[in-house]
XYZ file of C-alpha atoms in Angstrom:
702
model
C 118.771 113.004 -27.019
C 117.744 116.777 -25.515
C 120.397 118.353 -23.962
C 118.590 120.915 -22.269
C 118.679 118.834 -19.341
C 122.196 117.670 -19.494
C 125.069 119.477 -17.929
C 129.000 119.059 -17.762
C 130.343 117.410 -21.211
C 128.496 114.692 -23.101
C 130.944 111.394 -24.278
C 129.637 108.828 -26.944
C 131.914 106.097 -27.613
C 131.889 104.283 -29.953
C 133.192 100.540 -30.833
C 135.418 101.032 -33.705
C 135.427 98.987 -36.609
C 137.962 97.165 -38.825
C 139.616 99.669 -41.572
C 138.926 96.907 -44.474
C 134.954 96.675 -43.522
C 132.424 96.914 -45.743
C 129.127 97.339 -45.649
C 126.953 94.066 -45.860
C 124.817 93.805 -49.656
C 122.528 91.208 -48.404
C 120.421 88.936 -51.306
C 117.399 87.830 -49.520
C 115.120 87.309 -52.442
C 113.677 84.247 -52.935
C 114.377 82.233 -56.555
C 112.078 82.310 -58.805
C 109.888 79.785 -59.639
C 110.264 77.945 -63.485
C 106.111 78.193 -63.707
C 105.428 82.178 -64.190
C 103.474 82.622 -67.094
C 101.056 84.487 -68.896
C 102.587 87.876 -67.093
C 104.539 89.823 -68.962
C 101.622 92.662 -69.193
C 101.830 92.678 -65.544
C 105.358 93.355 -65.591
C 104.800 96.266 -68.067
C 102.483 97.491 -65.616
C 104.788 97.774 -63.326
C 107.724 99.080 -64.897
C 105.326 102.041 -66.030
C 104.143 102.511 -62.572
C 107.722 102.928 -61.276
C 108.929 104.869 -64.204
C 105.870 107.197 -63.328
C 107.312 107.803 -59.615
C 108.133 111.526 -58.453
C 111.940 111.539 -58.509
C 111.701 112.380 -55.171
C 109.526 109.761 -52.631
C 110.784 107.715 -51.772
C 109.181 104.162 -54.418
C 106.395 102.099 -52.661
C 104.346 99.618 -54.302
C 101.646 98.013 -53.501
C 100.874 94.941 -55.297
C 97.536 93.451 -54.003
C 94.588 90.562 -54.892
C 92.744 87.640 -54.304
C 94.588 85.101 -51.795
C 96.716 82.384 -54.242
C 96.508 85.186 -57.760
C 100.309 84.932 -57.599
C 101.465 88.584 -56.013
C 104.301 86.808 -53.671
C 106.020 85.206 -58.067
C 105.157 88.238 -59.656
C 106.412 90.613 -57.722
C 110.179 88.582 -57.395
C 109.970 88.126 -61.167
C 110.026 91.570 -61.444
C 112.473 92.477 -58.252
C 114.871 90.116 -60.392
C 113.732 91.355 -63.643
C 115.927 95.070 -61.891
C 118.221 93.355 -59.730
C 121.058 95.368 -61.270
C 119.794 98.463 -59.986
C 120.094 98.160 -56.936
C 123.884 97.818 -56.016
C 122.926 97.266 -52.077
C 121.234 94.513 -51.684
C 118.062 93.616 -51.457
C 115.692 91.916 -48.593
C 112.473 89.818 -47.670
C 110.416 89.927 -45.126
C 107.308 87.695 -44.605
C 105.204 89.539 -42.512
C 102.605 86.848 -41.582
C 100.090 88.775 -41.990
C 97.572 85.477 -43.462
C 99.287 82.970 -41.587
C 97.588 79.659 -41.599
C 96.128 77.694 -39.288
C 98.880 77.932 -36.256
C 100.400 80.558 -36.739
C 101.821 83.530 -34.684
C 99.981 85.894 -36.558
C 101.717 89.845 -37.805
C 104.898 89.906 -37.489
C 105.453 92.881 -35.886
C 107.044 95.660 -37.140
C 110.451 96.656 -34.786
C 110.625 91.990 -35.364
C 111.604 93.098 -38.986
C 113.551 96.362 -38.115
C 115.797 94.472 -36.149
C 116.732 91.652 -38.664
C 116.654 94.849 -41.809
C 119.026 96.304 -39.922
C 121.515 92.977 -38.844
C 121.954 92.229 -42.296
C 123.045 95.966 -43.262
C 125.628 95.778 -40.712
C 124.434 97.757 -38.484
C 126.551 97.087 -34.576
C 123.891 98.030 -31.898
C 120.677 97.984 -32.238
C 118.108 100.477 -30.060
C 115.064 99.000 -28.155
C 110.927 100.126 -29.686
C 109.296 100.257 -33.141
C 109.887 104.165 -33.290
C 113.573 103.860 -32.261
C 114.253 100.880 -34.912
C 112.258 103.276 -37.624
C 115.008 106.161 -37.436
C 118.021 103.912 -37.867
C 116.930 102.444 -40.694
C 115.874 105.319 -41.656
C 119.103 106.696 -41.757
C 120.807 103.465 -41.795
C 119.545 103.052 -45.887
C 119.878 106.790 -47.238
C 121.357 107.194 -50.194
C 121.309 102.745 -50.288
C 120.018 102.019 -53.797
C 117.858 99.338 -52.083
C 115.341 97.102 -53.025
C 113.441 95.937 -49.907
C 110.662 92.856 -50.648
C 107.162 93.019 -47.104
C 105.110 89.782 -48.462
C 101.958 89.015 -46.847
C 101.053 92.212 -45.262
C 98.340 92.604 -43.054
C 97.553 96.468 -42.656
C 99.345 100.071 -43.897
C 100.108 99.891 -39.809
C 102.353 97.218 -40.457
C 104.011 98.792 -42.908
C 104.751 102.539 -41.918
C 106.879 102.513 -39.819
C 108.968 99.665 -42.489
C 108.764 102.277 -45.503
C 112.494 103.787 -45.981
C 112.748 107.486 -46.096
C 114.748 107.721 -49.720
C 114.305 107.474 -52.931
C 117.256 105.123 -53.751
C 115.327 102.961 -51.859
C 112.568 100.535 -53.536
C 109.878 98.578 -51.529
C 107.484 96.217 -53.045
C 104.503 96.090 -50.930
C 102.865 92.501 -51.428
C 98.692 91.820 -49.443
C 95.448 90.474 -49.615
C 94.338 94.287 -48.856
C 94.641 97.013 -51.389
C 96.094 99.550 -48.229
C 94.947 102.910 -49.742
C 95.866 104.115 -46.285
C 99.962 103.833 -47.628
C 98.841 106.398 -50.418
C 99.486 109.447 -48.250
C 102.999 108.221 -48.115
C 103.244 108.081 -52.144
C 103.099 104.604 -52.491
C 101.736 103.182 -55.600
C 99.295 100.212 -56.089
C 98.536 97.820 -58.227
C 96.027 95.025 -57.976
C 96.527 91.531 -59.648
C 94.057 89.903 -61.662
C 93.407 85.919 -62.150
C 95.231 84.452 -65.634
C 94.022 84.679 -68.675
C 92.500 81.849 -70.196
C 95.245 81.403 -72.962
C 97.527 81.219 -70.004
C 95.935 79.693 -67.192
C 95.776 76.305 -70.012
C 99.424 75.943 -70.253
C 99.784 75.733 -66.444
C 97.402 73.236 -66.055
C 99.681 71.228 -69.094
C 102.717 71.690 -67.225
C 100.696 68.551 -65.265
C 98.760 67.309 -67.528
C 100.421 67.490 -70.281
C 98.624 65.898 -74.186
C 95.289 65.425 -71.737
C 95.376 69.086 -71.952
C 95.129 69.075 -75.667
C 92.730 66.362 -76.627
C 90.715 67.086 -74.099
C 90.611 70.339 -74.928
C 87.032 72.089 -73.744
C 86.957 69.749 -70.570
C 90.371 71.756 -69.856
C 88.996 74.835 -69.781
C 86.276 74.594 -67.415
C 88.678 73.460 -65.249
C 90.423 76.836 -65.757
C 86.493 78.649 -65.054
C 86.422 76.641 -62.365
C 89.754 76.979 -60.705
C 88.931 80.951 -61.039
C 91.931 81.508 -63.602
C 93.961 81.975 -60.449
C 97.391 80.363 -60.160
C 96.951 78.557 -56.697
C 94.243 77.246 -58.039
C 94.989 75.894 -61.854
C 98.912 75.000 -60.062
C 97.546 72.754 -57.867
C 95.122 70.598 -60.828
C 97.639 70.568 -62.543
C 99.033 69.283 -59.510
C 97.003 66.726 -59.580
C 96.173 65.975 -62.753
C 100.329 64.974 -62.739
C 99.713 62.443 -59.532
C 97.037 60.613 -61.380
C 98.197 60.034 -64.768
C 95.578 57.958 -66.420
C 92.679 60.140 -65.196
C 90.855 62.510 -67.682
C 90.892 66.495 -67.316
C 87.144 64.769 -68.089
C 86.816 63.501 -64.283
C 88.789 66.042 -63.358
C 86.172 68.621 -64.257
C 83.632 66.504 -61.954
C 85.800 66.486 -60.011
C 85.597 70.524 -59.383
C 82.614 70.162 -59.743
C 81.552 68.582 -56.025
C 80.247 70.665 -52.840
C 81.938 73.949 -53.297
C 83.594 72.953 -55.481
C 87.758 73.710 -56.329
C 87.836 75.673 -52.837
C 87.701 73.036 -51.120
C 88.559 69.924 -53.489
C 92.228 71.741 -54.344
C 94.586 69.562 -51.625
C 98.320 70.173 -50.389
C 99.079 67.672 -47.824
C 95.251 66.640 -47.404
C 94.537 70.521 -46.891
C 91.863 73.179 -48.246
C 94.839 75.726 -49.028
C 92.676 78.065 -50.732
C 89.240 77.798 -48.197
C 92.125 77.245 -45.374
C 93.689 81.359 -47.112
C 89.838 82.156 -47.319
C 89.214 81.669 -44.079
C 91.737 84.128 -43.315
C 91.237 86.250 -45.235
C 87.384 86.436 -43.321
C 88.995 86.240 -40.494
C 89.935 89.723 -40.013
C 86.282 90.960 -41.751
C 84.895 92.926 -38.750
C 81.195 91.439 -38.067
C 79.337 93.841 -40.294
C 81.237 93.261 -43.155
C 81.872 89.455 -42.651
C 77.725 89.947 -41.998
C 76.928 90.809 -45.156
C 79.588 88.292 -46.862
C 77.719 85.940 -45.808
C 74.770 86.535 -46.653
C 75.894 87.874 -49.962
C 77.260 84.259 -50.968
C 73.245 83.171 -50.271
C 71.916 84.633 -52.911
C 72.218 82.785 -56.435
C 73.763 85.668 -58.330
C 77.162 86.988 -58.823
C 76.273 91.042 -59.314
C 75.695 92.646 -56.933
C 74.611 96.770 -56.272
C 73.959 98.670 -53.739
C 70.789 98.356 -53.323
C 69.920 95.368 -53.804
C 72.724 94.995 -50.321
C 70.652 97.196 -48.754
C 67.348 95.281 -49.403
C 69.404 91.740 -47.964
C 70.994 93.998 -44.761
C 70.156 92.696 -41.226
C 66.783 94.144 -39.634
C 68.979 97.118 -37.728
C 69.737 98.669 -41.309
C 67.099 98.052 -43.089
C 65.096 99.683 -45.288
C 61.853 101.616 -45.223
C 59.074 100.051 -46.747
C 57.860 101.469 -49.376
C 60.969 102.423 -51.598
C 62.832 104.869 -49.987
C 66.311 103.986 -49.387
C 67.917 106.429 -46.090
C 71.000 108.254 -46.292
C 71.598 105.808 -42.653
C 70.827 102.510 -43.847
C 72.619 102.898 -47.483
C 76.366 104.972 -45.939
C 75.822 101.296 -42.860
C 75.775 98.974 -46.498
C 78.690 101.387 -48.363
C 80.908 100.949 -45.306
C 80.382 97.546 -45.181
C 80.732 96.848 -48.683
C 84.464 99.893 -49.082
C 85.798 96.784 -46.691
C 85.084 94.454 -48.288
C 86.428 95.455 -51.565
C 89.745 95.793 -49.344
C 90.442 92.833 -48.287
C 89.966 92.134 -51.752
C 86.734 89.760 -51.641
C 84.738 91.736 -53.531
C 85.792 92.896 -56.579
C 83.608 96.917 -57.592
C 83.053 96.826 -61.965
C 80.800 100.209 -61.594
C 79.442 102.162 -60.068
C 78.159 101.123 -56.537
C 78.109 97.738 -58.945
C 80.287 95.071 -57.537
C 80.799 90.483 -58.640
C 82.690 88.592 -56.671
C 85.418 85.816 -57.998
C 84.144 82.279 -58.070
C 85.990 80.958 -55.183
C 85.146 83.793 -53.551
C 81.255 83.188 -54.034
C 82.260 79.874 -53.174
C 83.192 80.359 -49.890
C 80.798 82.824 -49.276
C 78.088 80.617 -50.232
C 79.362 78.284 -47.842
C 79.636 80.534 -44.852
C 76.338 81.287 -45.448
C 74.688 78.070 -45.692
C 75.969 77.512 -41.876
C 73.549 80.060 -40.738
C 69.768 79.279 -39.138
C 66.793 78.535 -41.144
C 65.347 81.504 -40.147
C 68.573 83.795 -41.125
C 68.528 81.834 -44.677
C 64.934 82.173 -45.532
C 64.408 86.097 -44.422
C 68.016 86.600 -46.947
C 66.270 84.956 -49.360
C 62.979 86.308 -49.000
C 64.401 89.703 -48.974
C 65.878 89.382 -52.072
C 62.768 88.595 -54.591
C 61.368 91.717 -52.454
C 64.034 93.281 -54.057
C 64.039 91.759 -57.219
C 60.232 92.174 -58.044
C 60.692 96.574 -56.749
C 63.568 97.022 -59.414
C 61.832 94.526 -61.936
C 59.309 96.336 -61.715
C 60.989 99.989 -63.016
C 62.679 97.566 -65.926
C 58.697 96.855 -66.264
C 57.996 100.801 -66.382
C 60.962 101.525 -68.225
C 60.472 99.894 -71.380
C 56.476 98.169 -71.388
C 54.899 100.430 -69.794
C 51.468 99.665 -71.567
C 51.687 96.257 -70.353
C 51.714 96.535 -65.631
C 48.671 94.963 -64.544
C 46.196 97.338 -62.568
C 45.517 96.264 -59.050
C 47.775 94.135 -58.045
C 50.872 97.221 -56.789
C 50.974 95.956 -53.372
C 54.392 93.585 -53.590
C 56.459 96.323 -55.524
C 57.326 98.713 -53.351
C 58.775 96.577 -49.984
C 61.484 97.941 -50.220
C 64.461 100.807 -52.566
C 64.668 99.586 -56.475
C 67.545 99.878 -57.162
C 67.118 103.195 -59.782
C 67.271 101.971 -63.381
C 68.323 104.845 -66.278
C 65.508 104.367 -69.022
C 64.587 102.089 -70.839
C 68.548 100.888 -72.347
C 69.739 100.427 -68.630
C 66.294 98.302 -68.218
C 67.091 96.135 -70.837
C 70.293 95.266 -69.871
C 69.549 95.012 -65.955
C 67.597 92.303 -67.003
C 69.247 90.246 -70.035
C 72.339 90.090 -67.125
C 70.281 89.815 -63.994
C 67.965 86.811 -65.564
C 69.620 83.989 -63.739
C 69.773 86.134 -60.299
C 65.308 86.535 -61.928
C 64.458 83.408 -62.185
C 66.148 82.051 -58.764
C 63.785 84.214 -57.032
C 60.741 83.083 -58.334
C 61.969 79.349 -57.777
C 62.664 80.699 -53.880
C 59.334 82.188 -53.776
C 57.371 79.194 -55.495
C 59.465 76.910 -52.882
C 58.728 78.914 -49.683
C 55.524 79.589 -50.076
C 54.960 83.098 -51.582
C 52.971 82.020 -54.370
C 51.507 85.266 -54.560
C 55.154 87.113 -55.498
C 56.100 84.041 -57.412
C 53.119 85.267 -60.086
C 54.080 88.852 -59.575
C 58.128 88.199 -59.908
C 56.823 86.362 -63.074
C 54.831 88.984 -64.475
C 56.687 91.952 -64.246
C 60.490 90.332 -65.376
C 58.095 90.083 -69.274
C 60.104 92.415 -70.814
C 62.896 89.725 -70.409
C 61.563 87.340 -71.873
C 59.544 89.275 -74.832
C 63.102 91.048 -75.973
C 65.641 88.547 -75.490
C 63.127 85.643 -75.617
C 65.312 83.060 -73.210
C 62.196 79.686 -73.777
C 63.576 77.476 -71.367
C 63.465 80.425 -68.342
C 60.356 81.722 -69.538
C 58.012 79.053 -69.551
C 59.600 77.222 -65.972
C 58.986 80.643 -64.457
C 55.252 80.724 -66.158
C 54.459 77.445 -64.953
C 55.819 77.886 -61.678
C 53.191 81.357 -61.787
C 50.426 79.751 -62.536
C 50.404 77.286 -60.453
C 51.491 80.129 -57.699
C 48.550 82.016 -59.150
C 45.570 78.870 -59.056
C 47.165 78.736 -54.941
C 46.407 81.935 -53.945
C 43.492 82.397 -56.045
C 44.503 85.632 -57.885
C 41.616 85.001 -61.049
C 44.041 88.096 -62.788
C 47.472 86.325 -62.336
C 46.042 83.354 -63.615
C 44.714 84.569 -66.693
C 48.804 86.387 -67.180
C 50.035 84.147 -66.819
C 48.081 81.404 -68.491
C 48.293 84.275 -71.849
C 51.515 84.865 -70.641
C 52.884 81.243 -71.008
C 51.358 80.578 -74.239
C 53.446 82.736 -75.795
C 56.805 81.386 -74.132
C 55.126 77.994 -75.405
C 55.177 79.168 -78.252
C 57.977 80.923 -79.675
C 59.647 77.494 -77.932
C 57.417 75.864 -81.407
C 54.489 74.606 -78.720
C 51.721 75.160 -80.673
C 49.777 72.371 -79.834
C 50.713 73.342 -75.589
C 50.245 76.726 -76.469
C 46.827 76.698 -77.763
C 45.539 74.766 -75.221
C 46.916 77.122 -72.614
C 45.017 80.327 -74.352
C 42.059 78.041 -75.391
C 41.983 77.921 -70.683
C 42.763 81.401 -70.882
C 39.188 81.690 -72.847
C 37.375 79.566 -71.641
C 38.103 81.856 -67.700
C 37.623 84.757 -69.757
C 34.366 83.771 -70.562
C 32.946 82.405 -67.062
C 34.265 85.665 -65.528
C 32.553 87.873 -67.979
C 36.411 89.625 -68.717
C 36.747 90.643 -72.281
C 39.761 92.330 -72.481
C 41.325 88.267 -70.743
C 38.925 87.573 -73.638
C 40.630 89.433 -76.606
C 44.021 88.720 -75.526
C 43.115 84.674 -75.674
C 41.152 85.111 -79.245
C 45.076 86.916 -80.735
C 47.178 84.194 -78.467
C 44.514 81.552 -81.006
C 45.063 83.400 -84.480
C 48.855 83.910 -83.712
C 48.584 80.035 -83.427
C 47.065 79.508 -86.345
C 49.262 81.860 -88.501
C 52.555 80.425 -87.895
C 50.545 77.328 -88.908
C 50.106 78.243 -92.300
C 45.547 78.317 -91.280
C 45.684 81.526 -92.763
C 41.525 82.000 -92.930
C 41.116 81.214 -88.714
C 44.330 83.115 -87.740
C 41.657 86.474 -89.882
C 38.937 85.836 -88.304
C 40.480 85.419 -84.723
C 42.309 89.184 -85.050
C 38.796 90.844 -86.721
C 36.866 89.518 -84.021
C 40.019 90.154 -81.068
C 40.226 94.046 -82.700
C 35.963 94.545 -82.269
C 36.732 93.082 -78.890
C 39.539 95.443 -77.904
C 38.216 98.467 -79.642
C 34.820 97.802 -78.015
C 35.766 98.180 -74.602
C 38.518 101.473 -75.421
C 41.439 99.420 -74.975
C 44.011 101.087 -78.072
C 46.789 99.254 -77.264
C 45.634 96.200 -77.679
C 43.404 96.804 -80.728
C 46.500 98.373 -81.975
C 47.906 95.249 -82.162
C 45.529 93.056 -82.983
C 45.148 95.332 -86.033
C 49.324 94.568 -86.869
C 48.839 91.144 -86.299
C 46.238 90.861 -88.962
C 48.570 92.582 -91.335
C 51.055 89.750 -90.772
C 48.388 87.970 -91.962
C 47.162 89.663 -94.908
C 50.848 89.489 -95.893
C 51.005 86.073 -96.328
C 48.463 85.524 -97.509
C 49.724 88.054 -100.025
C 47.049 90.972 -99.936
C 50.464 93.633 -99.969
C 47.937 96.295 -100.487
C 45.225 95.417 -97.539
C 48.195 94.217 -95.026
C 50.753 97.264 -95.677
C 46.976 100.107 -94.681
C 46.812 97.630 -91.431
C 49.875 98.425 -90.622
C 50.076 101.396 -91.854
C 47.885 102.722 -89.197
C 48.784 100.356 -86.346
C 51.758 102.180 -86.347
C 50.514 104.996 -86.000
C 48.295 104.629 -83.514
C 50.999 102.615 -81.338
C 53.264 105.489 -81.822
C 50.648 107.990 -80.288
C 50.595 106.026 -77.168
C 54.529 105.898 -77.165
C 54.718 102.420 -77.811
C 57.774 102.872 -79.687
C 58.680 99.208 -79.611
C 56.140 97.566 -80.858
C 55.372 100.860 -83.044
C 59.093 99.685 -85.146
C 58.372 96.312 -84.955
C 54.635 97.199 -87.113
C 57.681 99.532 -89.570
C 59.813 96.177 -90.412
C 56.442 94.680 -91.353
C 55.868 97.234 -93.218
C 58.450 97.351 -94.973
C 58.893 94.346 -95.713
C 55.033 93.725 -96.924
C 56.593 97.034 -99.609
C 59.530 94.894 -100.537
C 57.732 92.017 -101.502
C 54.703 94.063 -103.466
C 57.796 95.731 -105.191
C 58.128 98.727 -104.481
C 61.576 98.967 -103.494
C 62.590 101.629 -102.550
C 60.460 102.936 -100.425
C 60.159 99.363 -98.459
C 64.146 99.663 -98.211
C 63.999 102.700 -96.958
C 61.396 101.257 -93.832
C 63.357 98.217 -93.038
C 66.442 100.526 -92.930
C 64.745 102.888 -90.538
C 63.189 99.351 -88.152
C 66.752 97.966 -87.991
C 68.237 101.434 -86.826
C 65.355 101.768 -84.623
C 65.740 98.176 -83.023
C 69.885 98.626 -83.210
C 69.732 102.123 -81.078
C 69.776 101.815 -77.602
C 66.198 103.131 -77.500
C 63.499 101.810 -75.625
C 62.684 99.691 -79.300
C 66.700 98.040 -79.181
C 65.774 94.300 -80.518
C 68.101 91.557 -81.653
C 65.660 89.366 -82.905
C 63.691 92.245 -84.497
C 66.863 93.789 -85.731
C 67.969 90.462 -87.279
C 65.041 89.809 -88.447
C 65.660 93.343 -90.310
C 68.591 92.640 -91.794
C 66.988 89.095 -92.977
C 64.691 90.843 -95.094
C 66.631 93.341 -96.377
C 69.031 90.720 -97.539
C 65.534 89.043 -99.636
C 64.975 92.225 -101.017
C 68.071 92.368 -101.998
C 68.712 88.598 -103.051
C 65.358 89.283 -105.707
C 66.877 92.895 -107.096
C 70.473 90.287 -108.339
C 72.823 92.217 -105.442
C 74.267 89.141 -104.142
C 77.442 90.337 -102.666
C 74.850 92.501 -100.617
C 72.500 89.820 -100.114
C 75.167 87.238 -98.781
C 76.248 90.181 -96.193
C 73.071 91.042 -95.118
C 72.607 87.632 -93.945
C 75.548 87.091 -92.145
C 74.325 90.058 -90.459
C 71.597 88.423 -89.393
C 72.731 85.045 -89.084
C 75.345 86.080 -86.889
C 72.778 88.098 -84.393
C 69.991 84.401 -84.542
C 73.236 82.692 -83.650
C 72.716 83.849 -79.774
C 69.197 84.645 -79.887
C 68.040 81.166 -81.710
C 69.677 78.412 -83.305
C 66.158 77.513 -85.538
C 66.585 81.306 -87.225
C 70.268 80.315 -87.140
C 70.256 77.553 -89.130
C 67.687 79.000 -91.473
C 69.916 81.691 -92.620
C 72.215 78.857 -93.107
C 70.186 77.332 -96.034
C 69.546 81.502 -97.317
C 73.322 81.374 -97.378
C 73.726 78.218 -98.984
C 70.937 78.594 -101.382
C 72.441 82.025 -103.014
């Protein structure tokens, strides 16, 4: 009351309270659930957040996370654990921030304040949010209260409900992070899904012994449910309702169309899809459009440059590999909104991922777009794959680039890659996305993009040896190169694809591809391609133990490459010649070839190829019984393959360890040999089961 404008006496009359009146102590917390599992770590973290809170600042915690992750259940159990700390009462309000379809939407703050004040026994409640909020703060001074505000829509909805006294603890749950509340001193905690073990335990509540009998299928159910307690709980209820249904059948049921997002229902309603629909409808147009476009991409890893590449026409990056600041800001703003809404998770600097169920939901919305928009998004994504793969190729295999075919590499701004190791990591983690882009280009009539993308992701094939992808990509790339009349592309697809066939053990077909390349090179008068094909045929002979033929092929390829001044190719042919001499038992000749090949490759900056020559040299020296020098060279090569650098290769590190084991075994050092063989087998089990089987045999023999 502003008394400066009032004349005369001011009299305030209040209805007297009875002498025995006592303030009510509300007990409004919902009951705990019996299926609360696997959250001890989260409970401890909430304890830690509360213990670190400044003593003179009102206590507020925001528990955020994806719909169905168990925010409310966690908050209720945590508050019940500390129920004795709040003798003056516990208040609860469902703010209805994401109420289901047909609901009335977010509950106004003044309605919540009225209910709280009534629960505390306040006799006269003013109208208006501001007046009620002020009375709420006054009425809670020195009260030890716990307040649970469930399903908040925004910070603005919560702010009037915050108490001012440090004795009051307010816990807010929301699908959004509500970062604006940090200004009021609130601490945030983002809740993730259950651990696999806890999710399996929850599934077993309804699935019973079936979960134990079909452990692998049960793990797949948990994966398809994204380890969300709501989804796993619905799957568990499904098994309880269908006691004769196997877990494997449930896997098939959840794998259909859009999976658990649509399949898991309660009272006939797709609960998870409905919840995600509500979160999506709260997005503004730009983040909603980006969300739909992201759902169309064949990847589960995203970064800012990728998302800028698929932006709508009005915020597209300029061509020639530049990302304008305005585009970066617009894309980052849309991404920030998705992260704030917990529809997207930040995993690193400008890198993001969807929860599996969110990705399914985004894909469902993306597929509703027009054919033209879907095609446009995937075209732009393929352009980004091509541009960034070219950056990786330049970092890992600078001598591989096919000259004269760079016109497609600068349509969009590529993601920057800092050196060979980051480039290799990018190629490894994006292999499914890159293959998806190759398939898209083959399917949608972009043949030049198809074979160029297959060509520039060569370091992925060479270093990680995914033979199935290698062969599929080159079959598509070869057909694409022929369709657009790209002779250079056809030759590259034949020779590179033949290597993939060779790695897969398909020697006869690999030889056919090399022979096609040789015939084409001879007809075109292309000595470079001719040498590549001859070198490849020599390698097939080496692997099939036709050593005299192999030597002739490699010597022919060496002469061709030296004649045209192709130093890198000549060094590689010389290394293969050294391998052939090694296989034939000519250790001095092998050592001479391998030393020279290594020297030439090092002078060209070809660290990976030079380290391969060094490993072969060490192996040859060990076989020549120069154990000390051979082991030293092998150890040096193994360190190079193991290190985070241009020579990094788990496959070749495994080969070095195997050869070191053989050297130890030949000296009678059985225990050392076993350790080295086991280390090699561990690497090969991730890369090639045939190699791993060979190590199993070695271990049995030793």
